[in-house]
mmCIF file of C-alpha atoms in Angstrom:
data_model
loop_
_atom_site.group_PDB
_atom_site.id
_atom_site.type_symbol
_atom_site.label_atom_id
_atom_site.label_comp_id
_atom_site.label_asym_id
_atom_site.label_seq_id
_atom_site.Cartn_x
_atom_site.Cartn_y
_atom_site.Cartn_z
ATOM 1 C CA MET A 16 -0.047 -0.058 0.030
ATOM 2 C CA GLU A 17 1.377 3.201 -0.885
ATOM 3 C CA GLU A 18 2.129 5.843 1.078
ATOM 4 C CA LYS A 19 -0.082 9.001 1.361
ATOM 5 C CA GLY A 20 2.790 11.005 2.505
ATOM 6 C CA THR A 21 4.390 11.376 6.421
ATOM 7 C CA LYS A 22 2.834 12.802 9.997
ATOM 8 C CA SER A 23 4.974 15.572 11.589
ATOM 9 C CA VAL A 24 6.161 14.285 15.281
ATOM 10 C CA LYS A 25 3.525 15.892 16.885
ATOM 11 C CA GLN A 26 0.928 14.381 15.246
ATOM 12 C CA ASN A 27 2.461 10.583 15.262
ATOM 13 C CA MET A 28 3.160 11.809 19.466
ATOM 14 C CA ILE A 29 -0.871 12.322 19.559
ATOM 15 C CA TRP A 30 -1.886 9.682 16.972
ATOM 16 C CA ASN A 31 0.265 7.053 19.615
ATOM 17 C CA THR A 32 -0.380 8.488 22.594
ATOM 18 C CA ALA A 33 -4.486 8.273 22.083
ATOM 19 C CA GLY A 34 -4.409 4.818 20.966
ATOM 20 C CA SER A 35 -1.883 3.906 23.242
ATOM 21 C CA LEU A 36 -4.533 5.766 25.602
ATOM 22 C CA ILE A 37 -7.555 4.083 24.629
ATOM 23 C CA TYR A 38 -6.128 0.112 23.812
ATOM 24 C CA TYR A 39 -5.356 0.570 27.410
ATOM 25 C CA PHE A 40 -8.130 1.884 28.529
ATOM 26 C CA CYS A 41 -9.972 -0.650 27.608
ATOM 27 C CA GLN A 42 -7.940 -2.912 28.956
ATOM 28 C CA TRP A 43 -8.257 -1.824 32.335
ATOM 29 C CA LEU A 44 -12.051 -2.282 31.970
ATOM 30 C CA MET A 45 -11.662 -5.236 31.330
ATOM 31 C CA SER A 46 -10.639 -6.464 35.138
ATOM 32 C CA VAL A 47 -12.601 -4.319 36.472
ATOM 33 C CA LEU A 48 -15.869 -5.449 34.634
ATOM 34 C CA ILE A 49 -15.349 -9.101 35.519
ATOM 35 C CA VAL A 50 -15.045 -8.090 39.395
ATOM 36 C CA ARG A 51 -18.594 -6.702 38.682
ATOM 37 C CA ILE A 52 -19.987 -9.109 36.597
ATOM 38 C CA SER A 53 -19.267 -12.241 38.119
ATOM 39 C CA GLY A 54 -16.445 -11.131 41.348
ATOM 40 C CA PHE A 55 -13.776 -11.311 42.362
ATOM 41 C CA ALA A 56 -12.617 -15.502 41.255
ATOM 42 C CA ASP A 57 -12.657 -14.878 37.540
ATOM 43 C CA ALA A 58 -10.998 -11.898 38.173
ATOM 44 C CA GLY A 59 -8.300 -13.431 39.782
ATOM 45 C CA ILE A 60 -7.702 -16.789 37.007
ATOM 46 C CA LEU A 61 -7.847 -13.384 34.441
ATOM 47 C CA SER A 62 -4.951 -11.480 36.863
ATOM 48 C CA LEU A 63 -3.124 -14.875 37.070
ATOM 49 C CA ALA A 64 -2.796 -15.260 33.524
ATOM 50 C CA LEU A 65 -2.466 -11.285 32.966
ATOM 51 C CA SER A 66 0.511 -12.992 35.198
ATOM 52 C CA VAL A 67 2.221 -15.558 34.179
ATOM 53 C CA THR A 68 2.390 -14.430 30.631
ATOM 54 C CA ALA A 69 3.654 -10.817 30.910
ATOM 55 C CA ALA A 70 7.574 -12.547 31.014
ATOM 56 C CA PRO A 71 6.654 -14.644 28.062
ATOM 57 C CA ALA A 72 6.184 -12.325 26.825
ATOM 58 C CA ILE A 73 8.305 -10.034 27.067
ATOM 59 C CA VAL A 74 9.821 -13.318 25.524
ATOM 60 C CA GLY A 75 8.235 -12.918 22.342
ATOM 61 C CA LEU A 76 8.997 -8.825 21.374
ATOM 62 C CA PHE A 77 13.254 -9.565 22.646
ATOM 63 C CA ASN A 78 13.069 -6.322 22.880
ATOM 64 C CA ILE A 79 13.301 -5.574 18.821
ATOM 65 C CA ARG A 80 11.494 -2.480 18.966
ATOM 66 C CA SER A 81 14.275 -0.254 19.751
ATOM 67 C CA TYR A 82 16.134 -1.863 16.935
ATOM 68 C CA GLN A 83 14.293 -2.077 14.300
ATOM 69 C CA VAL A 84 13.239 1.276 14.372
ATOM 70 C CA SER A 85 16.340 3.152 15.109
ATOM 71 C CA ASP A 86 17.412 0.773 12.078
ATOM 72 C CA ILE A 87 16.902 3.873 8.825
ATOM 73 C CA GLU A 88 20.167 2.160 6.994
ATOM 74 C CA GLY A 89 17.886 -0.413 6.638
ATOM 75 C CA GLN A 90 20.928 -3.497 7.478
ATOM 76 C CA TYR A 91 16.967 -5.778 8.121
ATOM 77 C CA SER A 92 14.670 -5.565 5.532
ATOM 78 C CA ASP A 93 11.287 -5.757 7.311
ATOM 79 C CA GLU A 94 10.242 -8.897 6.707
ATOM 80 C CA VAL A 95 13.364 -10.133 8.341
ATOM 81 C CA TYR A 96 11.586 -8.122 11.893
ATOM 82 C CA ILE A 97 8.373 -10.039 10.223
ATOM 83 C CA ARG A 98 9.862 -13.866 10.354
ATOM 84 C CA SER A 99 11.755 -13.104 13.512
ATOM 85 C CA ARG A 100 8.358 -11.794 15.072
ATOM 86 C CA ILE A 101 7.281 -15.511 13.797
ATOM 87 C CA TYR A 102 10.876 -17.366 15.522
ATOM 88 C CA THR A 103 10.450 -15.164 19.376
ATOM 89 C CA SER A 104 6.506 -15.610 19.555
ATOM 90 C CA VAL A 105 7.439 -19.601 19.657
ATOM 91 C CA LEU A 106 9.254 -19.208 22.202
ATOM 92 C CA ALA A 107 7.564 -17.418 24.013
ATOM 93 C CA TYR A 108 5.154 -19.524 23.826
ATOM 94 C CA LEU A 109 7.039 -22.688 25.031
ATOM 95 C CA THR A 110 8.255 -20.411 27.563
ATOM 96 C CA CYS A 111 5.135 -19.777 28.725
ATOM 97 C CA ILE A 112 4.403 -23.619 28.751
ATOM 98 C CA GLY A 113 7.419 -24.266 30.774
ATOM 99 C CA VAL A 114 6.359 -22.283 33.146
ATOM 100 C CA VAL A 115 2.621 -23.904 33.411
ATOM 101 C CA LEU A 116 3.998 -26.929 33.992
ATOM 102 C CA ILE A 117 6.626 -25.531 36.724
ATOM 103 C CA ASN A 118 4.251 -24.115 39.400
ATOM 104 C CA GLY A 119 1.507 -26.946 38.626
ATOM 105 C CA TYR A 120 -1.328 -25.450 38.070
ATOM 106 C CA PRO A 121 -5.121 -27.428 37.794
ATOM 107 C CA MET A 122 -6.003 -27.321 33.995
ATOM 108 C CA LYS A 123 -9.006 -25.369 34.368
ATOM 109 C CA LYS A 124 -6.404 -22.248 34.667
ATOM 110 C CA ALA A 125 -3.224 -23.710 33.130
ATOM 111 C CA VAL A 126 -5.849 -23.674 29.573
ATOM 112 C CA VAL A 127 -7.181 -20.062 30.095
ATOM 113 C CA ILE A 128 -2.937 -19.224 30.596
ATOM 114 C CA LEU A 129 -2.365 -20.081 27.146
ATOM 115 C CA MET A 130 -5.226 -19.434 25.951
ATOM 116 C CA PHE A 131 -4.725 -15.563 26.553
ATOM 117 C CA MET A 132 -1.289 -16.026 25.382
ATOM 118 C CA PHE A 133 -1.775 -16.225 22.326
ATOM 119 C CA PHE A 134 -3.284 -13.243 22.277
ATOM 120 C CA LYS A 135 -0.477 -11.876 23.771
ATOM 121 C CA ILE A 136 1.387 -13.477 20.458
ATOM 122 C CA SER A 137 -1.485 -11.006 18.778
ATOM 123 C CA GLU A 138 0.041 -7.890 20.447
ATOM 124 C CA GLY A 139 3.552 -9.232 19.898
ATOM 125 C CA PHE A 140 2.029 -9.244 16.079
ATOM 126 C CA ALA A 141 0.804 -6.004 15.919
ATOM 127 C CA ASP A 142 4.042 -3.984 17.614
ATOM 128 C CA VAL A 143 5.911 -5.498 15.012
ATOM 129 C CA TYR A 144 3.766 -3.546 12.322
ATOM 130 C CA TYR A 145 4.072 -0.521 14.887
ATOM 131 C CA GLY A 146 7.399 -0.857 13.981
ATOM 132 C CA ILE A 147 7.675 0.079 10.554
ATOM 133 C CA ASP A 148 4.602 2.714 10.335
ATOM 134 C CA GLN A 149 7.303 4.312 13.062
ATOM 135 C CA LYS A 150 9.992 4.104 10.604
ATOM 136 C CA ARG A 151 7.807 6.183 8.260
ATOM 137 C CA GLU A 152 6.424 7.995 10.327
ATOM 138 C CA ARG A 153 3.401 7.333 10.133
ATOM 139 C CA MET A 154 1.574 6.324 13.829
ATOM 140 C CA ASP A 155 -1.729 6.934 12.552
ATOM 141 C CA TYR A 156 -1.694 3.365 11.546
ATOM 142 C CA ALA A 157 -1.147 2.999 14.969
ATOM 143 C CA GLY A 158 -2.683 4.702 16.807
ATOM 144 C CA ILE A 159 -6.040 3.193 15.108
ATOM 145 C CA SER A 160 -4.669 -0.774 14.896
ATOM 146 C CA LEU A 161 -4.755 -0.001 18.626
ATOM 147 C CA SER A 162 -8.158 1.611 19.608
ATOM 148 C CA VAL A 163 -10.041 -0.015 17.263
ATOM 149 C CA ARG A 164 -8.100 -4.056 18.989
ATOM 150 C CA GLY A 165 -8.862 -2.106 22.790
ATOM 151 C CA ILE A 166 -13.190 -1.669 21.596
ATOM 152 C CA GLY A 167 -12.699 -4.945 19.827
ATOM 153 C CA THR A 168 -11.350 -6.794 21.895
ATOM 154 C CA LEU A 169 -13.248 -5.385 25.301
ATOM 155 C CA ILE A 170 -16.781 -5.569 23.993
ATOM 156 C CA LEU A 171 -16.532 -9.105 22.279
ATOM 157 C CA PHE A 172 -14.769 -10.095 25.693
ATOM 158 C CA PHE A 173 -17.517 -9.498 27.534
ATOM 159 C CA GLY A 174 -20.489 -10.408 24.970
ATOM 160 C CA VAL A 175 -19.094 -13.545 25.248
ATOM 161 C CA PHE A 176 -19.009 -13.404 28.696
ATOM 162 C CA LEU A 177 -22.385 -12.381 29.087
ATOM 163 C CA LEU A 178 -23.514 -14.940 26.550
ATOM 164 C CA THR A 179 -21.858 -18.205 28.193
ATOM 165 C CA GLU A 180 -20.263 -17.193 31.469
ATOM 166 C CA ASN A 181 -16.970 -18.661 30.006
ATOM 167 C CA LEU A 182 -14.049 -17.046 30.943
ATOM 168 C CA LEU A 183 -12.097 -19.304 27.422
ATOM 169 C CA LEU A 184 -14.801 -18.620 25.495
ATOM 170 C CA SER A 185 -14.812 -14.896 26.133
ATOM 171 C CA ILE A 186 -10.756 -14.896 25.585
ATOM 172 C CA VAL A 187 -11.179 -17.026 22.606
ATOM 173 C CA ALA A 188 -12.848 -14.407 21.063
ATOM 174 C CA MET A 189 -11.216 -11.712 21.465
ATOM 175 C CA THR A 190 -7.688 -12.741 20.567
ATOM 176 C CA ILE A 191 -9.602 -14.427 17.578
ATOM 177 C CA PHE A 192 -10.864 -10.786 16.568
ATOM 178 C CA SER A 193 -6.837 -9.199 17.295
ATOM 179 C CA PHE A 194 -5.395 -11.542 15.548
ATOM 180 C CA LEU A 195 -7.882 -10.561 12.247
ATOM 181 C CA VAL A 196 -7.184 -6.353 13.143
ATOM 182 C CA VAL A 197 -3.875 -7.822 13.042
ATOM 183 C CA PHE A 198 -3.722 -9.486 9.514
ATOM 184 C CA LEU A 199 -6.215 -7.200 7.547
ATOM 185 C CA TYR A 200 -5.285 -3.838 8.958
ATOM 186 C CA ASP A 201 -1.688 -3.600 10.146
ATOM 187 C CA ARG A 202 0.124 -5.620 7.361
ATOM 188 C CA LYS A 203 -2.218 -4.170 4.926
ATOM 189 C CA VAL A 204 -1.130 -0.676 6.176
ATOM 190 C CA ALA A 205 2.565 -1.000 6.843
ATOM 191 C CA GLY A 206 3.139 -1.785 3.044
ATOM 192 C CA VAL A 207 5.231 -4.871 3.432
ATOM 193 C CA LYS A 208 7.399 -5.348 0.439
ATOM 194 C CA LYS A 209 8.439 -9.207 -0.340
ATOM 195 C CA GLU A 210 12.132 -9.524 -1.015
ATOM 196 C CA ARG A 211 13.834 -10.603 -4.444
ATOM 197 C CA GLU A 212 14.126 -13.919 -4.467
ATOM 198 C CA GLU A 213 18.233 -13.801 -4.086
ATOM 199 C CA LYS A 214 17.414 -11.663 -0.722
ATOM 200 C CA ARG A 215 14.920 -14.160 0.572
ATOM 201 C CA ALA A 216 17.059 -17.160 0.053
ATOM 202 C CA ASN A 217 19.170 -15.448 3.257
ATOM 203 C CA ILE A 218 16.688 -14.166 5.063
ATOM 204 C CA ALA A 219 17.040 -17.453 7.927
ATOM 205 C CA THR A 220 20.299 -16.367 7.904
ATOM 206 C CA LEU A 221 19.366 -12.607 8.591
ATOM 207 C CA VAL A 222 16.684 -13.290 11.045
ATOM 208 C CA LYS A 223 19.256 -14.938 12.936
ATOM 209 C CA SER A 224 21.883 -12.752 12.638
ATOM 210 C CA LEU A 225 19.227 -9.674 14.294
ATOM 211 C CA LEU A 226 18.042 -12.100 16.912
ATOM 212 C CA TRP A 227 21.475 -12.826 18.059
ATOM 213 C CA VAL A 228 22.679 -8.867 17.788
ATOM 214 C CA CYS A 229 19.124 -7.985 20.679
ATOM 215 C CA PHE A 230 19.460 -11.583 22.220
ATOM 216 C CA PRO A 231 20.531 -9.416 25.595
ATOM 217 C CA LEU A 232 18.514 -6.604 25.035
ATOM 218 C CA ALA A 233 15.721 -8.941 25.581
ATOM 219 C CA VAL A 234 17.216 -11.063 27.900
ATOM 220 C CA VAL A 235 17.549 -8.117 30.591
ATOM 221 C CA ALA A 236 14.117 -7.339 29.320
ATOM 222 C CA PHE A 237 12.095 -10.869 30.558
ATOM 223 C CA LEU A 238 14.039 -10.818 33.618
ATOM 224 C CA ASN A 239 13.302 -7.187 34.944
ATOM 225 C CA ASN A 240 9.827 -8.381 33.934
ATOM 226 C CA LEU A 241 9.450 -11.231 35.859
ATOM 227 C CA SER A 242 11.378 -10.320 38.691
ATOM 228 C CA ILE A 243 7.557 -7.564 39.163
ATOM 229 C CA SER A 244 5.170 -10.301 38.122
ATOM 230 C CA VAL A 245 6.685 -13.449 40.970
ATOM 231 C CA PRO A 246 5.481 -11.444 43.720
ATOM 232 C CA ARG A 247 1.995 -11.768 42.293
ATOM 233 C CA LEU A 248 2.125 -15.050 41.527
ATOM 234 C CA PHE A 249 3.485 -16.467 45.351
ATOM 235 C CA LEU A 250 0.190 -14.446 45.730
ATOM 236 C CA GLU A 251 -1.587 -16.874 44.105
ATOM 237 C CA ARG A 252 0.342 -19.244 44.993
ATOM 238 C CA TYR A 253 0.171 -19.637 48.845
ATOM 239 C CA TYR A 254 -3.528 -17.460 49.503
ATOM 240 C CA GLY A 255 -5.937 -18.215 45.799
ATOM 241 C CA GLU A 256 -6.935 -17.302 42.916
ATOM 242 C CA GLU A 257 -10.426 -14.477 44.157
ATOM 243 C CA ILE A 258 -7.547 -13.129 47.136
ATOM 244 C CA MET A 259 -5.073 -12.133 43.479
ATOM 245 C CA GLY A 260 -7.850 -10.750 42.059
ATOM 246 C CA ILE A 261 -8.477 -8.044 45.039
ATOM 247 C CA TYR A 262 -5.302 -7.413 44.875
ATOM 248 C CA SER A 263 -4.805 -7.119 41.255
ATOM 249 C CA SER A 264 -8.601 -4.767 41.543
ATOM 250 C CA VAL A 265 -7.199 -2.919 43.908
ATOM 251 C CA SER A 266 -3.732 -2.078 41.907
ATOM 252 C CA SER A 267 -5.241 -1.607 38.964
ATOM 253 C CA PRO A 268 -5.690 2.156 38.452
ATOM 254 C CA THR A 269 -2.324 2.920 39.292
ATOM 255 C CA THR A 270 -1.779 1.300 35.720
ATOM 256 C CA VAL A 271 -2.777 4.819 33.868
ATOM 257 C CA ILE A 272 0.295 6.530 36.812
ATOM 258 C CA GLN A 273 2.472 4.320 35.051
ATOM 259 C CA LEU A 274 1.347 4.187 31.769
ATOM 260 C CA ALA A 275 2.008 8.311 32.182
ATOM 261 C CA ALA A 276 5.059 8.683 33.402
ATOM 262 C CA MET A 277 6.945 6.415 31.275
ATOM 263 C CA THR A 278 5.127 8.281 28.189
ATOM 264 C CA LEU A 279 5.992 11.288 29.316
ATOM 265 C CA PHE A 280 9.800 10.493 29.805
ATOM 266 C CA ALA A 281 10.378 8.695 26.120
ATOM 267 C CA PRO A 282 10.577 12.234 23.799
ATOM 268 C CA LEU A 283 13.093 12.912 27.043
ATOM 269 C CA ILE A 284 15.488 10.013 25.054
ATOM 270 C CA PRO A 285 16.520 11.828 21.531
ATOM 271 C CA PRO A 286 18.063 14.945 23.324
ATOM 272 C CA LEU A 287 19.549 12.430 26.325
ATOM 273 C CA THR A 288 20.941 10.764 23.735
ATOM 274 C CA ALA A 289 22.072 13.791 22.123
ATOM 275 C CA GLU A 290 23.746 15.466 25.784
ATOM 276 C CA TYR A 291 25.508 12.336 26.528
ATOM 277 C CA HIS A 292 28.022 11.836 22.814
ATOM 278 C CA LYS A 293 28.036 16.313 23.097
ATOM 279 C CA ARG A 294 29.634 15.211 26.378
ATOM 280 C CA ASN A 295 27.378 18.547 27.851
ATOM 281 C CA LYS A 296 26.703 17.493 31.422
ATOM 282 C CA LYS A 297 24.970 20.403 32.908
ATOM 283 C CA ASN A 298 22.319 19.827 29.837
ATOM 284 C CA PHE A 299 21.783 15.882 30.653
ATOM 285 C CA MET A 300 22.290 16.691 34.290
ATOM 286 C CA LYS A 301 19.446 19.662 33.911
ATOM 287 C CA MET A 302 17.627 17.421 31.814
ATOM 288 C CA ILE A 303 17.435 14.385 34.512
ATOM 289 C CA GLY A 304 16.177 16.892 37.525
ATOM 290 C CA GLN A 305 13.746 18.253 35.186
ATOM 291 C CA PHE A 306 11.969 14.904 34.958
ATOM 292 C CA PHE A 307 13.206 13.237 38.660
ATOM 293 C CA LEU A 308 11.324 16.938 39.351
ATOM 294 C CA LEU A 309 7.859 15.947 37.323
ATOM 295 C CA ILE A 310 7.820 12.424 39.218
ATOM 296 C CA ALA A 311 7.760 14.224 42.274
ATOM 297 C CA VAL A 312 4.907 16.695 41.734
ATOM 298 C CA LEU A 313 3.315 13.785 40.000
ATOM 299 C CA THR A 314 3.073 11.207 42.540
ATOM 300 C CA MET A 315 2.129 14.042 45.465
ATOM 301 C CA ILE A 316 -0.990 14.883 42.975
ATOM 302 C CA CYS A 317 -2.013 11.006 42.814
ATOM 303 C CA LEU A 318 -1.667 10.684 46.774
ATOM 304 C CA ILE A 319 -3.410 12.991 46.989
ATOM 305 C CA GLY A 320 -5.820 12.588 45.164
ATOM 306 C CA GLY A 321 -6.045 8.742 46.734
ATOM 307 C CA LYS A 322 -6.247 10.593 49.822
ATOM 308 C CA LEU A 323 -9.539 12.370 49.011
ATOM 309 C CA PHE A 324 -11.483 9.874 45.923
ATOM 310 C CA ALA A 325 -9.268 6.286 46.355
ATOM 311 C CA ARG A 326 -12.169 5.280 49.198
ATOM 312 C CA TRP A 327 -15.588 6.723 47.135
ATOM 313 C CA GLY A 328 -13.594 5.029 43.537
ATOM 314 C CA LEU A 329 -12.185 1.542 44.687
ATOM 315 C CA VAL A 330 -16.061 1.155 46.481
ATOM 316 C CA LEU A 331 -17.771 2.936 42.600
ATOM 317 C CA LEU A 332 -16.021 0.194 40.584
ATOM 318 C CA PHE A 333 -15.528 -2.552 42.905
ATOM 319 C CA GLY A 334 -18.131 -2.442 45.145
ATOM 320 C CA ALA A 335 -18.215 -2.320 48.672
ATOM 321 C CA GLU A 336 -16.573 -5.187 48.908
ATOM 322 C CA ILE A 337 -12.939 -3.236 48.074
ATOM 323 C CA GLU A 338 -13.528 -1.563 51.053
ATOM 324 C CA PRO A 339 -11.911 -3.072 53.761
ATOM 325 C CA TYR A 340 -8.533 -3.213 51.130
ATOM 326 C CA VAL A 341 -8.533 0.057 49.755
ATOM 327 C CA TYR A 342 -5.112 0.699 52.700
ATOM 328 C CA LEU A 343 -3.374 -0.896 50.226
ATOM 329 C CA PHE A 344 -3.701 1.738 47.396
ATOM 330 C CA PHE A 345 -1.402 4.477 48.187
ATOM 331 C CA PRO A 346 1.527 1.595 48.345
ATOM 332 C CA VAL A 347 0.428 0.421 44.872
ATOM 333 C CA VAL A 348 0.353 3.570 43.778
ATOM 334 C CA LEU A 349 4.353 4.202 45.097
ATOM 335 C CA ILE A 350 5.312 0.526 43.386
ATOM 336 C CA ALA A 351 3.414 2.535 40.342
ATOM 337 C CA VAL A 352 5.915 5.168 39.943
ATOM 338 C CA LEU A 353 8.702 3.141 41.303
ATOM 339 C CA ILE A 354 8.268 1.038 37.849
ATOM 340 C CA ALA A 355 8.114 4.057 35.504
ATOM 341 C CA LEU A 356 11.783 4.844 37.302
ATOM 342 C CA ASN A 357 12.560 1.517 37.355
ATOM 343 C CA ALA A 358 11.596 1.554 32.933
ATOM 344 C CA SER A 359 13.093 5.849 33.213
ATOM 345 C CA LEU A 360 16.961 4.797 34.803
ATOM 346 C CA PHE A 361 17.086 2.087 31.922
ATOM 347 C CA SER A 362 16.511 3.321 28.815
ATOM 348 C CA ILE A 363 19.085 5.809 29.844
ATOM 349 C CA CYS A 364 22.038 2.828 31.125
ATOM 350 C CA THR A 365 20.601 1.320 27.822
ATOM 351 C CA LEU A 366 22.097 5.542 25.781
ATOM 352 C CA MET A 367 24.708 5.234 28.299
ATOM 353 C CA ARG A 368 25.382 1.877 26.126
ATOM 354 C CA GLU A 369 25.785 0.454 29.905
ATOM 355 C CA ILE A 370 24.000 -2.617 28.391
ATOM 356 C CA LYS A 371 26.189 -6.696 29.094
ATOM 357 C CA THR A 372 25.918 -4.967 32.795
ATOM 358 C CA GLN A 373 22.210 -4.434 33.018
ATOM 359 C CA TYR A 374 21.974 -8.360 33.137
ATOM 360 C CA LEU A 375 23.426 -7.166 36.544
ATOM 361 C CA ILE A 376 20.657 -5.448 37.210
ATOM 362 C CA GLY A 377 17.752 -8.239 36.112
ATOM 363 C CA PHE A 378 19.415 -10.391 38.056
ATOM 364 C CA ALA A 379 19.637 -8.748 41.929
ATOM 365 C CA GLY A 380 15.714 -7.974 41.022
ATOM 366 C CA ILE A 381 15.030 -11.586 40.315
ATOM 367 C CA ILE A 382 16.900 -12.859 43.443
ATOM 368 C CA GLY A 383 15.140 -9.725 45.339
ATOM 369 C CA ALA A 384 12.076 -10.676 43.940
ATOM 370 C CA LEU A 385 12.086 -14.919 45.539
ATOM 371 C CA LEU A 386 13.542 -14.120 48.382
ATOM 372 C CA LEU A 387 11.317 -10.810 49.492
ATOM 373 C CA SER A 388 8.520 -13.240 48.026
ATOM 374 C CA VAL A 389 8.940 -16.719 50.007
ATOM 375 C CA THR A 390 9.295 -14.629 53.387
ATOM 376 C CA GLU A 391 7.068 -10.732 53.074
ATOM 377 C CA VAL A 392 3.967 -12.297 50.740
ATOM 378 C CA LYS A 393 4.212 -16.207 52.797
ATOM 379 C CA THR A 394 3.823 -14.668 56.117
ATOM 380 C CA ASP A 395 2.046 -10.539 55.131
ATOM 381 C CA SER A 396 -0.060 -12.313 52.412
ATOM 382 C CA MET A 397 -1.070 -8.749 50.119
ATOM 383 C CA ILE A 398 0.998 -5.453 52.296
ATOM 384 C CA GLY A 399 3.599 -8.502 51.747
ATOM 385 C CA VAL A 400 3.413 -8.301 47.834
ATOM 386 C CA ASN A 401 3.486 -4.904 48.222
ATOM 387 C CA TRP A 402 6.998 -4.809 50.558
ATOM 388 C CA ALA A 403 8.753 -7.506 47.683
ATOM 389 C CA MET A 404 7.874 -5.745 44.713
ATOM 390 C CA ILE A 405 9.017 -1.995 46.713
ATOM 391 C CA GLY A 406 12.233 -4.079 48.177
ATOM 392 C CA THR A 407 12.978 -5.423 44.122
ATOM 393 C CA LEU A 408 12.359 -1.560 42.383
ATOM 394 C CA LEU A 409 14.761 -0.082 44.759
ATOM 395 C CA ILE A 410 17.827 -2.815 44.555
ATOM 396 C CA GLN A 411 17.593 -2.437 40.984
ATOM 397 C CA ILE A 412 17.240 1.605 41.210
ATOM 398 C CA VAL A 413 20.074 2.130 42.769
ATOM 399 C CA ILE A 414 22.067 -0.116 40.869
ATOM 400 C CA GLN A 415 20.774 1.316 37.543
ATOM 401 C CA LEU A 416 21.614 5.020 39.998
ATOM 402 C CA GLY A 417 25.308 3.435 40.126
ATOM 403 C CA LEU A 418 26.152 3.284 36.274
ATOM 404 C CA ILE A 419 24.883 6.224 35.777
ATOM 405 C CA GLY A 420 27.032 7.885 38.687
ATOM 406 C CA LYS A 421 29.788 5.896 37.094
ATOM 407 C CA ASN A 422 29.552 7.616 33.628
ATOM 408 C CA LEU A 423 28.251 10.676 34.431
ATOM 409 C CA LYS A 424 32.150 11.073 35.881
ATOM 410 C CA ASN A 425 33.718 10.846 33.092
ATOM 411 C CA MET A 426 31.361 13.003 31.006
#
């Protein structure tokens, strides 16, 4: 499909932001409505599926997107990136099967988790096409796709659930719809050109080369995501899906805070990279300082807003049964901010080319999450999840600040 012209940076930001907010709002609304319609048990199974598939989904993405978008010289073709997603999706699904087998989930939960993994794979294929759109400065295509997939999957999920009262069938319906959008819309608007015969013969070699280049980025992203999921997985194991559903319901509104903070940082990456390469330490530090100040202000606003409206809002969303657990809201606000801060520092370390040293961050996070989950979650239930996640994130943040400080001394 021929392009009519590129969009401006501002237009691309608006389209991408609008589409992302609609999509993630629909995903969040799904977790809210399932509680209102079916109760905390089904909500807990859905939350378990989200948690279990989070790390395998990172494997499926392989953190290729950032490399793909920056590949302006065309070292790898669009078809290579798309083909690589097939390989990584198979690896992601096998990883998910391994997680399910290791944890020994009963058949009902295992089937839901594995079907939800198919939905995450559809997101992975959409992501590679969004990378093509981004390179061509046509993020309006991605924004439209995100909006359609978000609204469509939400309607289908609950339409099927109201008719069948079956969580598995609801996930099947939204997965099919998501794949249809990817292959009937995303692939078409991306306008992927087929390779010439001589290049197609080498495509498998090029895919292997791409995956090897991106391997370190994929491993670290997987470990970081897994370390955040571990405390919730232990909560479900120790206390069951209903308690998991309650905790996930209380924490679900804070996803907006996390998304907002990460969106605020994303535009800073190019100018920060430029200042770092120019060795302009003053401007570099000034920009980071302004971002930290903005995060501090955002945190205070959220905490004040939570004090005033958390009880009313959570009861309105989830019913009176949630009121005894409102006290959990303030720690999960802090966790959301720390997750966004951790991701931002990860980007700073990456632009400083602290790639291999980030293995330390990933493994430290996993070890910290496991130790804190066994001790805190087992003894203190949902409060323990908060302590385990806060402790894990602080370990990673301290290490990253150390790496950044080391590089700043050499600027």
